[in-house]
Short mmCIF file of C-alpha atoms in Angstrom, two decimals:
data_model
loop_
_atom_site.label_atom_id
_atom_site.label_comp_id
_atom_site.label_asym_id
_atom_site.label_seq_id
_atom_site.Cartn_x
_atom_site.Cartn_y
_atom_site.Cartn_z
CA MET A 1 188.28 -150.93 71.97
CA ASN A 2 186.47 -147.59 72.01
CA GLN A 3 189.60 -145.96 70.51
CA GLY A 4 191.73 -147.15 73.40
CA LEU A 5 189.48 -145.78 76.15
CA PHE A 6 189.42 -149.20 77.82
CA PRO A 7 192.17 -151.82 77.86
CA GLU A 8 191.75 -154.99 75.83
CA ASP A 9 191.36 -157.11 78.98
CA PHE A 10 188.68 -154.84 80.49
CA VAL A 11 185.81 -156.95 81.86
CA TRP A 12 182.38 -156.23 80.41
CA GLY A 13 179.55 -157.81 82.38
CA VAL A 14 175.98 -157.76 83.58
CA ALA A 15 174.67 -158.39 87.09
CA THR A 16 171.66 -159.89 88.87
CA SER A 17 170.87 -161.45 92.26
CA SER A 18 169.28 -164.76 93.17
CA TYR A 19 166.07 -163.60 94.86
CA GLN A 20 165.40 -161.05 92.14
CA VAL A 21 165.71 -163.30 89.09
CA GLU A 22 165.56 -166.99 89.95
CA GLY A 23 161.90 -167.50 90.90
CA SER A 24 161.00 -171.17 91.53
CA LEU A 25 160.88 -170.43 95.25
CA GLY A 26 159.49 -173.85 96.12
CA ALA A 27 161.52 -175.86 93.64
CA ASP A 28 163.98 -178.66 94.41
CA GLY A 29 164.01 -178.27 98.17
CA ARG A 30 164.74 -174.55 98.48
CA GLY A 31 164.04 -173.22 101.97
CA GLU A 32 162.51 -169.90 102.97
CA SER A 33 164.50 -166.67 103.14
CA ILE A 34 163.87 -163.49 105.11
CA TRP A 35 162.58 -161.95 101.88
CA ASP A 36 159.89 -164.60 101.56
CA THR A 37 158.73 -163.73 105.08
CA PHE A 38 159.12 -159.97 104.60
CA SER A 39 157.06 -160.06 101.41
CA ARG A 40 154.13 -161.48 103.35
CA MET A 41 154.18 -158.61 105.86
CA PRO A 42 151.35 -156.18 105.01
CA GLY A 43 152.51 -152.98 103.37
CA LYS A 44 156.18 -153.92 103.09
CA VAL A 45 156.38 -154.81 99.38
CA LYS A 46 154.38 -153.08 96.66
CA TYR A 47 151.19 -155.02 95.87
CA GLY A 48 152.40 -157.89 98.06
CA HIS A 49 154.77 -159.07 95.33
CA ASN A 50 157.53 -161.56 96.14
CA GLY A 51 160.37 -163.37 94.38
CA GLU A 52 157.98 -165.53 92.36
CA PRO A 53 158.34 -165.56 89.38
CA GLY A 54 161.42 -163.34 89.54
CA ALA A 55 162.64 -163.43 85.97
CA TYR A 56 162.16 -167.21 85.67
CA GLN A 57 165.94 -167.69 85.47
CA TYR A 58 165.98 -170.91 87.50
CA ARG A 59 164.05 -172.53 84.64
CA ARG A 60 165.38 -170.45 81.74
CA TYR A 61 169.06 -169.95 82.53
CA GLU A 62 170.17 -171.58 79.25
CA GLU A 63 168.15 -169.05 77.27
CA ASP A 64 169.62 -166.22 79.35
CA VAL A 65 173.20 -167.40 78.90
CA LYS A 66 172.64 -167.54 75.13
CA LEU A 67 171.44 -163.93 75.23
CA MET A 68 174.50 -162.98 77.29
CA ALA A 69 176.78 -164.64 74.78
CA GLU A 70 175.10 -162.78 71.92
CA LEU A 71 175.56 -159.57 73.92
CA GLY A 72 179.30 -160.22 74.01
CA ILE A 73 179.89 -159.95 77.76
CA THR A 74 182.90 -161.65 79.31
CA SER A 75 181.51 -162.04 82.85
CA TYR A 76 178.18 -162.57 84.61
CA ARG A 77 177.79 -161.47 88.21
CA PHE A 78 175.08 -163.42 90.05
CA SER A 79 174.47 -164.56 93.62
CA ILE A 80 173.89 -167.88 95.29
CA ALA A 81 170.65 -168.29 97.24
CA TRP A 82 171.79 -169.42 100.68
CA PRO A 83 168.38 -171.06 101.43
CA ARG A 84 168.60 -172.99 98.18
CA VAL A 85 171.81 -174.77 99.18
CA PHE A 86 171.19 -174.97 102.97
CA PRO A 87 167.37 -174.92 103.12
CA ASP A 88 166.58 -176.20 106.62
CA SER A 89 169.76 -176.02 108.69
CA MET A 90 173.48 -175.50 108.35
CA LYS A 91 174.01 -179.18 109.05
CA LYS A 92 172.64 -180.49 105.76
CA ARG A 93 173.38 -179.39 102.21
CA ASN A 94 170.81 -179.56 99.44
CA PRO A 95 172.46 -181.35 96.48
CA LYS A 96 169.76 -180.12 94.07
CA GLY A 97 170.51 -176.53 95.06
CA PHE A 98 174.21 -176.89 94.34
CA ASP A 99 173.36 -178.77 91.14
CA TYR A 100 171.56 -175.70 89.78
CA TYR A 101 174.65 -173.52 90.25
CA ASP A 102 176.84 -176.27 88.78
CA ARG A 103 174.72 -176.24 85.64
CA LEU A 104 174.58 -172.45 85.42
CA ILE A 105 178.35 -172.10 85.85
CA ASP A 106 179.08 -174.81 83.30
CA GLU A 107 176.73 -173.18 80.82
CA LEU A 108 178.44 -169.82 81.28
CA LEU A 109 181.92 -171.26 80.84
CA ALA A 110 180.80 -173.17 77.74
CA HIS A 111 179.92 -169.79 76.22
CA GLY A 112 183.16 -168.10 77.27
CA ILE A 113 181.58 -166.15 80.14
CA GLU A 114 183.35 -166.05 83.50
CA PRO A 115 181.12 -166.42 86.59
CA PHE A 116 181.44 -163.74 89.28
CA VAL A 117 179.66 -165.13 92.35
CA THR A 118 178.24 -163.05 95.19
CA LEU A 119 177.80 -165.19 98.28
CA TYR A 120 175.27 -162.97 100.06
CA HIS A 121 172.80 -160.72 98.27
CA TRP A 122 170.33 -160.28 101.15
CA ASP A 123 168.44 -163.60 101.19
CA LEU A 124 169.34 -164.95 104.65
CA PRO A 125 167.67 -168.30 105.45
CA GLN A 126 164.67 -167.66 107.68
CA TYR A 127 165.78 -170.28 110.21
CA LEU A 128 168.92 -168.22 110.86
CA GLU A 129 166.86 -165.08 111.33
CA ASP A 130 164.74 -167.02 113.81
CA GLU A 131 167.96 -167.75 115.71
CA GLY A 132 168.85 -164.05 115.86
CA GLY A 133 169.84 -163.15 112.31
CA TRP A 134 172.80 -160.89 111.59
CA PRO A 135 172.62 -159.21 115.02
CA SER A 136 173.70 -162.60 116.41
CA ARG A 137 177.43 -163.31 116.38
CA GLU A 138 176.78 -166.94 115.46
CA THR A 139 175.50 -165.89 112.04
CA ALA A 140 178.98 -164.65 111.09
CA PHE A 141 180.38 -168.13 111.71
CA TYR A 142 177.48 -169.77 109.87
CA PHE A 143 178.24 -167.49 106.94
CA ALA A 144 181.87 -168.65 106.94
CA ASP A 145 180.69 -172.27 106.91
CA TYR A 146 178.34 -171.52 104.02
CA ALA A 147 181.11 -169.72 102.12
CA ARG A 148 183.48 -172.63 102.66
CA ALA A 149 180.87 -175.04 101.28
CA CYS A 150 180.47 -172.87 98.16
CA PHE A 151 184.23 -172.67 97.66
CA GLU A 152 184.48 -176.46 97.93
CA ALA A 153 181.60 -177.11 95.54
CA LEU A 154 182.25 -174.42 92.92
CA GLY A 155 185.76 -173.09 93.43
CA ASP A 156 187.25 -175.29 90.72
CA ARG A 157 185.43 -173.12 88.15
CA VAL A 158 184.61 -169.83 89.90
CA LYS A 159 187.60 -167.48 90.10
CA MET A 160 185.83 -164.31 91.21
CA TRP A 161 183.97 -164.10 94.54
CA ALA A 162 182.27 -161.29 96.45
CA THR A 163 181.41 -162.05 100.06
CA LEU A 164 178.66 -159.45 100.56
CA ASN A 165 176.58 -157.13 98.45
CA GLU A 166 175.89 -153.72 99.99
CA PRO A 167 176.14 -154.40 103.75
CA LEU A 168 174.60 -150.96 104.30
CA CYS A 169 171.29 -152.28 102.97
CA SER A 170 171.43 -155.55 104.93
CA SER A 171 172.10 -153.73 108.20
CA VAL A 172 170.56 -150.25 108.10
CA LEU A 173 167.65 -150.84 105.72
CA GLY A 174 166.91 -154.25 107.20
CA TYR A 175 167.37 -153.74 110.94
CA ALA A 176 167.15 -149.97 111.57
CA LEU A 177 164.71 -148.51 109.04
CA GLY A 178 162.60 -151.58 108.31
CA TRP A 179 162.50 -150.89 104.58
CA HIS A 180 164.08 -154.26 103.71
CA ALA A 181 163.94 -157.72 105.19
CA PRO A 182 163.69 -158.62 108.00
CA GLY A 183 161.85 -155.34 108.63
CA LYS A 184 163.22 -154.46 112.08
CA GLU A 185 163.52 -150.91 113.39
CA ASP A 186 166.26 -150.81 116.00
CA TRP A 187 169.58 -149.01 115.51
CA ASN A 188 171.34 -151.20 118.06
CA LEU A 189 170.31 -154.27 116.07
CA ALA A 190 171.58 -152.59 112.91
CA MET A 191 174.98 -151.86 114.46
CA SER A 192 175.29 -155.45 115.63
CA ALA A 193 174.18 -156.68 112.22
CA LEU A 194 176.76 -154.57 110.40
CA HIS A 195 179.57 -155.75 112.65
CA HIS A 196 178.64 -159.40 112.21
CA LEU A 197 178.27 -159.00 108.46
CA TYR A 198 181.82 -157.67 108.43
CA LEU A 199 183.05 -160.38 110.76
CA GLY A 200 181.47 -162.99 108.48
CA HIS A 201 183.17 -161.34 105.51
CA GLY A 202 186.57 -161.52 107.18
CA LEU A 203 186.08 -165.14 108.21
CA ALA A 204 185.04 -166.05 104.67
CA VAL A 205 188.12 -164.38 103.18
CA GLN A 206 190.28 -166.30 105.65
CA ALA A 207 188.53 -169.54 104.68
CA PHE A 208 189.24 -168.78 101.03
CA ARG A 209 192.92 -168.20 101.78
CA ASP A 210 193.21 -171.24 104.03
CA GLY A 211 191.63 -173.44 101.36
CA GLY A 212 194.19 -172.40 98.79
CA TYR A 213 191.54 -171.64 96.18
CA GLU A 214 192.55 -169.98 92.94
CA GLY A 215 191.04 -166.67 92.02
CA ARG A 216 190.15 -163.42 93.76
CA ILE A 217 187.84 -162.46 96.59
CA GLY A 218 186.50 -159.10 97.71
CA MET A 219 183.35 -157.22 98.68
CA VAL A 220 180.72 -155.18 96.81
CA GLN A 221 179.78 -151.89 98.44
CA VAL A 222 177.31 -149.09 97.89
CA VAL A 223 178.86 -146.04 99.50
CA SER A 224 178.25 -142.37 98.83
CA VAL A 225 180.76 -139.53 98.96
CA GLY A 226 178.40 -136.82 97.70
CA ARG A 227 179.41 -133.34 96.65
CA PRO A 228 179.14 -129.99 98.48
CA ALA A 229 176.14 -127.83 97.68
CA THR A 230 178.43 -124.76 97.79
CA ARG A 231 182.09 -124.01 98.60
CA ARG A 232 181.10 -122.41 101.91
CA GLU A 233 183.02 -123.79 104.87
CA GLU A 234 179.88 -125.01 106.63
CA ASP A 235 178.83 -127.07 103.60
CA LEU A 236 182.30 -128.55 103.24
CA LEU A 237 182.26 -129.55 106.91
CA ALA A 238 178.77 -131.00 106.48
CA LEU A 239 180.04 -133.06 103.56
CA GLU A 240 182.79 -134.52 105.74
CA LYS A 241 180.18 -135.60 108.28
CA TYR A 242 178.10 -137.13 105.51
CA ARG A 243 181.12 -139.05 104.20
CA GLU A 244 181.86 -140.46 107.63
CA GLU A 245 178.34 -141.83 107.80
CA SER A 246 177.91 -142.90 104.18
CA ALA A 247 181.40 -144.04 103.19
CA LYS A 248 184.01 -144.25 105.96
CA LEU A 249 181.76 -146.28 108.25
CA PHE A 250 181.59 -148.98 105.60
CA LEU A 251 185.14 -148.81 104.22
CA ASP A 252 187.42 -147.93 107.14
CA PRO A 253 187.03 -151.33 108.89
CA LEU A 254 187.96 -153.19 105.70
CA TYR A 255 191.24 -151.29 105.48
CA GLY A 256 192.35 -151.66 109.09
CA ARG A 257 191.07 -148.33 110.42
CA GLY A 258 188.23 -149.59 112.61
CA TYR A 259 184.93 -147.76 112.87
CA PRO A 260 184.99 -143.92 112.72
CA GLU A 261 185.39 -142.76 116.33
CA ARG A 262 183.45 -139.49 116.11
CA LEU A 263 180.53 -141.18 114.46
CA MET A 264 180.48 -143.92 117.09
CA ARG A 265 180.68 -141.37 119.87
CA GLU A 266 177.72 -139.39 118.56
CA ALA A 267 175.64 -142.43 117.60
CA GLY A 268 174.99 -143.34 121.20
CA GLY A 269 175.44 -147.05 120.48
CA SER A 270 178.34 -149.40 120.06
CA PHE A 271 179.48 -152.33 118.01
CA PRO A 272 179.72 -155.69 119.82
CA LEU A 273 183.47 -155.86 119.33
CA GLN A 274 185.50 -158.74 120.67
CA GLU A 275 189.27 -158.99 120.72
CA GLY A 276 190.66 -159.73 117.29
CA ASP A 277 187.48 -158.87 115.38
CA LEU A 278 188.92 -155.82 113.63
CA ASP A 279 191.96 -157.80 112.47
CA ILE A 280 189.67 -160.47 110.99
CA ILE A 281 187.53 -157.86 109.25
CA ALA A 282 190.63 -156.24 107.75
CA THR A 283 191.92 -159.49 106.22
CA PRO A 284 193.30 -158.23 102.87
CA MET A 285 190.95 -158.45 99.89
CA ASP A 286 191.88 -158.81 96.23
CA PHE A 287 189.42 -156.21 94.93
CA LEU A 288 186.69 -153.76 95.86
CA GLY A 289 183.44 -153.52 93.90
CA LEU A 290 181.46 -150.28 94.01
CA ASN A 291 177.83 -149.98 92.99
CA TYR A 292 176.83 -146.56 91.69
CA TYR A 293 173.44 -145.17 90.73
CA SER A 294 173.29 -141.55 91.88
CA GLU A 295 174.93 -138.81 93.94
CA ARG A 296 173.65 -136.21 96.40
CA ALA A 297 174.50 -132.58 96.99
CA ILE A 298 175.05 -131.99 100.71
CA LYS A 299 174.49 -128.78 102.68
CA ALA A 300 174.85 -127.81 106.32
CA ASP A 301 171.57 -128.03 108.20
CA PRO A 302 171.68 -126.97 111.89
CA GLU A 303 168.07 -128.07 112.34
CA ASN A 304 168.92 -131.64 111.39
CA PRO A 305 170.38 -133.72 114.26
CA ARG A 306 172.98 -135.09 111.83
CA GLY A 307 174.13 -131.58 110.90
CA PHE A 308 173.48 -131.93 107.19
CA SER A 309 170.75 -132.58 104.64
CA GLU A 310 170.39 -133.07 100.90
CA ALA A 311 170.23 -129.91 98.80
CA PRO A 312 167.89 -129.63 95.80
CA ASP A 313 169.45 -129.90 92.35
CA HIS A 314 168.66 -129.62 88.65
CA TYR A 315 169.37 -133.16 87.51
CA PRO A 316 166.78 -135.32 85.74
CA ARG A 317 165.48 -138.36 87.61
CA THR A 318 165.09 -142.05 86.91
CA ALA A 319 161.87 -143.93 87.63
CA MET A 320 163.27 -144.52 91.14
CA GLY A 321 163.43 -140.77 91.71
CA TRP A 322 167.24 -140.88 91.72
CA ALA A 323 169.18 -137.97 90.24
CA ILE A 324 171.15 -138.84 87.10
CA VAL A 325 174.67 -137.59 87.92
CA PRO A 326 177.23 -139.33 85.67
CA GLN A 327 180.14 -137.26 87.01
CA GLY A 328 179.43 -138.70 90.44
CA LEU A 329 180.70 -142.09 89.30
CA TYR A 330 184.11 -140.57 88.65
CA ARG A 331 184.06 -138.61 91.91
CA LEU A 332 183.23 -141.79 93.88
CA PHE A 333 186.11 -143.80 92.43
CA ARG A 334 188.53 -140.90 92.70
CA TRP A 335 187.74 -140.40 96.41
CA VAL A 336 187.78 -144.10 97.32
CA TYR A 337 191.04 -144.71 95.49
CA ASP A 338 192.71 -141.66 97.03
CA HIS A 339 191.68 -142.75 100.54
CA TYR A 340 192.17 -146.54 100.39
CA THR A 341 194.16 -147.34 97.20
CA PRO A 342 192.56 -150.72 96.39
CA SER A 343 194.74 -152.63 93.95
CA GLU A 344 191.77 -153.68 91.83
CA MET A 345 188.36 -152.00 91.49
CA TYR A 346 185.13 -152.79 89.63
CA ILE A 347 181.96 -150.94 88.83
CA SER A 348 179.95 -153.87 90.15
CA GLU A 349 176.54 -152.31 89.44
CA ASN A 350 175.43 -149.33 87.37
CA GLY A 351 172.14 -148.79 85.61
CA ALA A 352 168.75 -147.14 85.77
CA ALA A 353 165.02 -147.85 85.93
CA PHE A 354 162.71 -146.16 83.45
CA GLN A 355 159.07 -146.61 82.40
CA ASP A 356 159.75 -149.24 79.77
CA VAL A 357 156.92 -150.42 77.55
CA LEU A 358 156.87 -152.76 74.58
CA THR A 359 156.03 -151.60 71.08
CA PRO A 360 152.46 -152.38 69.92
CA ASP A 361 153.64 -155.56 68.19
CA GLU A 362 155.47 -156.54 71.42
CA ASP A 363 158.73 -157.43 69.70
CA ALA A 364 160.83 -154.43 70.80
CA CYS A 365 161.34 -151.94 73.63
CA HIS A 366 162.73 -148.48 72.92
CA ASP A 367 164.57 -147.04 75.94
CA PRO A 368 166.57 -144.00 74.79
CA GLU A 369 166.80 -142.62 78.34
CA ARG A 370 168.67 -145.72 79.50
CA ILE A 371 171.02 -145.53 76.52
CA ALA A 372 171.81 -141.91 77.39
CA TYR A 373 172.34 -142.88 81.03
CA LEU A 374 174.75 -145.66 80.09
CA ARG A 375 176.64 -143.56 77.55
CA ASP A 376 177.29 -140.77 80.05
CA HIS A 377 178.29 -143.14 82.86
CA LEU A 378 180.60 -145.09 80.58
CA ALA A 379 182.29 -141.81 79.70
CA SER A 380 182.94 -141.33 83.43
CA ALA A 381 184.27 -144.90 83.60
CA ALA A 382 186.66 -144.10 80.76
CA ARG A 383 187.89 -141.06 82.68
CA ILE A 384 188.52 -143.26 85.73
CA VAL A 385 190.68 -145.56 83.60
CA LYS A 386 192.46 -142.62 81.96
CA GLU A 387 193.53 -141.23 85.33
CA GLY A 388 195.25 -144.47 86.29
CA ILE A 389 192.72 -145.70 88.84
CA PRO A 390 192.79 -149.53 88.61
CA LEU A 391 189.26 -149.99 87.25
CA LYS A 392 189.20 -153.51 85.80
CA GLY A 393 185.59 -153.98 84.75
CA TYR A 394 182.02 -152.73 84.43
CA TYR A 395 178.87 -154.68 85.34
CA LEU A 396 175.60 -153.27 84.06
CA TRP A 397 172.57 -153.56 86.34
CA SER A 398 170.61 -155.33 85.28
CA PHE A 399 170.69 -158.04 82.66
CA ILE A 400 166.92 -158.50 82.84
CA ASP A 401 163.91 -156.89 84.50
CA ASN A 402 163.24 -158.46 87.89
CA PHE A 403 161.84 -158.21 91.41
CA GLU A 404 162.96 -154.80 92.67
CA TRP A 405 162.78 -155.49 96.43
CA ALA A 406 160.21 -153.31 98.22
CA TYR A 407 159.04 -151.95 94.85
CA GLY A 408 158.03 -155.43 93.70
CA TYR A 409 157.69 -155.67 89.93
CA THR A 410 156.92 -151.98 89.40
CA LYS A 411 160.45 -150.88 88.41
CA ARG A 412 162.40 -152.14 85.41
CA PHE A 413 166.21 -151.97 85.37
CA GLY A 414 166.91 -154.58 82.70
CA ILE A 415 168.40 -154.26 79.26
CA VAL A 416 166.25 -157.30 78.50
CA TYR A 417 162.50 -156.90 78.97
CA CYS A 418 160.85 -159.68 80.96
CA ASP A 419 157.16 -160.43 80.45
CA TYR A 420 156.20 -161.50 83.97
CA LEU A 421 153.16 -163.38 82.72
CA ASP A 422 155.02 -165.89 80.57
CA GLY A 423 158.73 -165.16 81.02
CA ARG A 424 159.33 -164.01 77.45
CA ARG A 425 162.63 -162.19 76.91
CA ILE A 426 162.68 -159.17 74.59
CA PRO A 427 166.06 -157.36 74.26
CA LYS A 428 165.61 -153.60 74.61
CA ASP A 429 167.42 -151.05 72.48
CA SER A 430 169.87 -150.62 75.36
CA TYR A 431 170.86 -154.29 74.98
CA TYR A 432 171.98 -153.59 71.43
CA TYR A 433 173.66 -150.35 72.50
CA TYR A 434 175.69 -152.19 75.16
CA ARG A 435 176.60 -154.83 72.59
CA GLU A 436 178.03 -152.06 70.40
CA VAL A 437 180.01 -150.67 73.35
CA ILE A 438 181.53 -154.07 74.10
CA ALA A 439 182.38 -154.63 70.45
CA GLY A 440 184.20 -151.29 70.43
CA ASN A 441 181.91 -149.75 67.86
CA GLU A 442 180.23 -147.15 70.08
CA ILE A 443 182.33 -144.08 70.74
CA PHE A 444 181.42 -141.49 73.36
CA GLU A 445 182.86 -138.24 74.67
CA VAL A 446 185.21 -138.30 77.66
#
């Protein structure tokens, strides 16, 4: 495959999340999530958009799986909507919610596609937020109960589980900056939220082990290691500070190192640690997933309280305003592997948003910028493999255009175009490009 750049058993996949693609928010007993509430808050989501219609996948999953099979992927990463399976309380399951995931998983397996399930991709049930949300310690134990229920219901067919997607976003963006649900702005809440997210992760991994389920379990992270703006000592020191805040804070606890002491000392807050918490959090995982979209150049900045800031660069931007830095994917995996040596790693998300438009006859979408983005990042992935880092798979974000959180429906990441008026699916040129990559027919420089 690709002249030996990737091993024959390399996993080729696509990724989505429940709130972004499912739609059908009121269907079959689904309860409300924090994103339903957040979307109703004035000014929080572009144009007041919400997860309806998403990409209509709740109603059109069979059509989507057929497109995935034609694409040639071997795995589909998706998430379970917690409020769909426990809509009103943690005391009562919703059979119709679990039935949807049963049908989706069976459809995938019937087409030779392995399900990769993320348990939490940001859609906390609103009733749990009303009880304190992630800043409350009880939520960690509720999450373990929810995870256990999913293992029991689906674990006979699902062999790949991620506990959390990007805990940075759930804690910092949700509880400190207010950019994501639930829209709080309190750093102490964010620190409590992060700790309880991690505690819930550890408890869920323990539940998986205790249940004797087959398969693998890990976490999906978005961490940043950046690069120095110059080789000057002050910029190199600034980069180390940046890495403590943007990478070590989120990875050290998972590998038994606790939270970075200097960072905690300077933050002026504290995590609500109880005896034994750090041991639970560091329960060994089977893999680590890393999401990568961009990379920053970091310089020393004495006027910034954090001691650093982002330096300007020459790189082109995506529609999100993110610099396109393919080499950063390699640098991220090299640094993480050198520091933590995970036994199994995945590129769990990688992709880009561009200003996609249909052709005048509306039967095609030409997206050469996305193809170039993918080609260059896949070259970095091949370099990761070549250097012996245990990269086992690549998941393209995203399979289909969808609800892009606070941006609503204004940003398109998909390799399949979604017409939000009627749900039509139109594969973009990048869909066919990725098909060629998977088939081994597309060769790129390394």
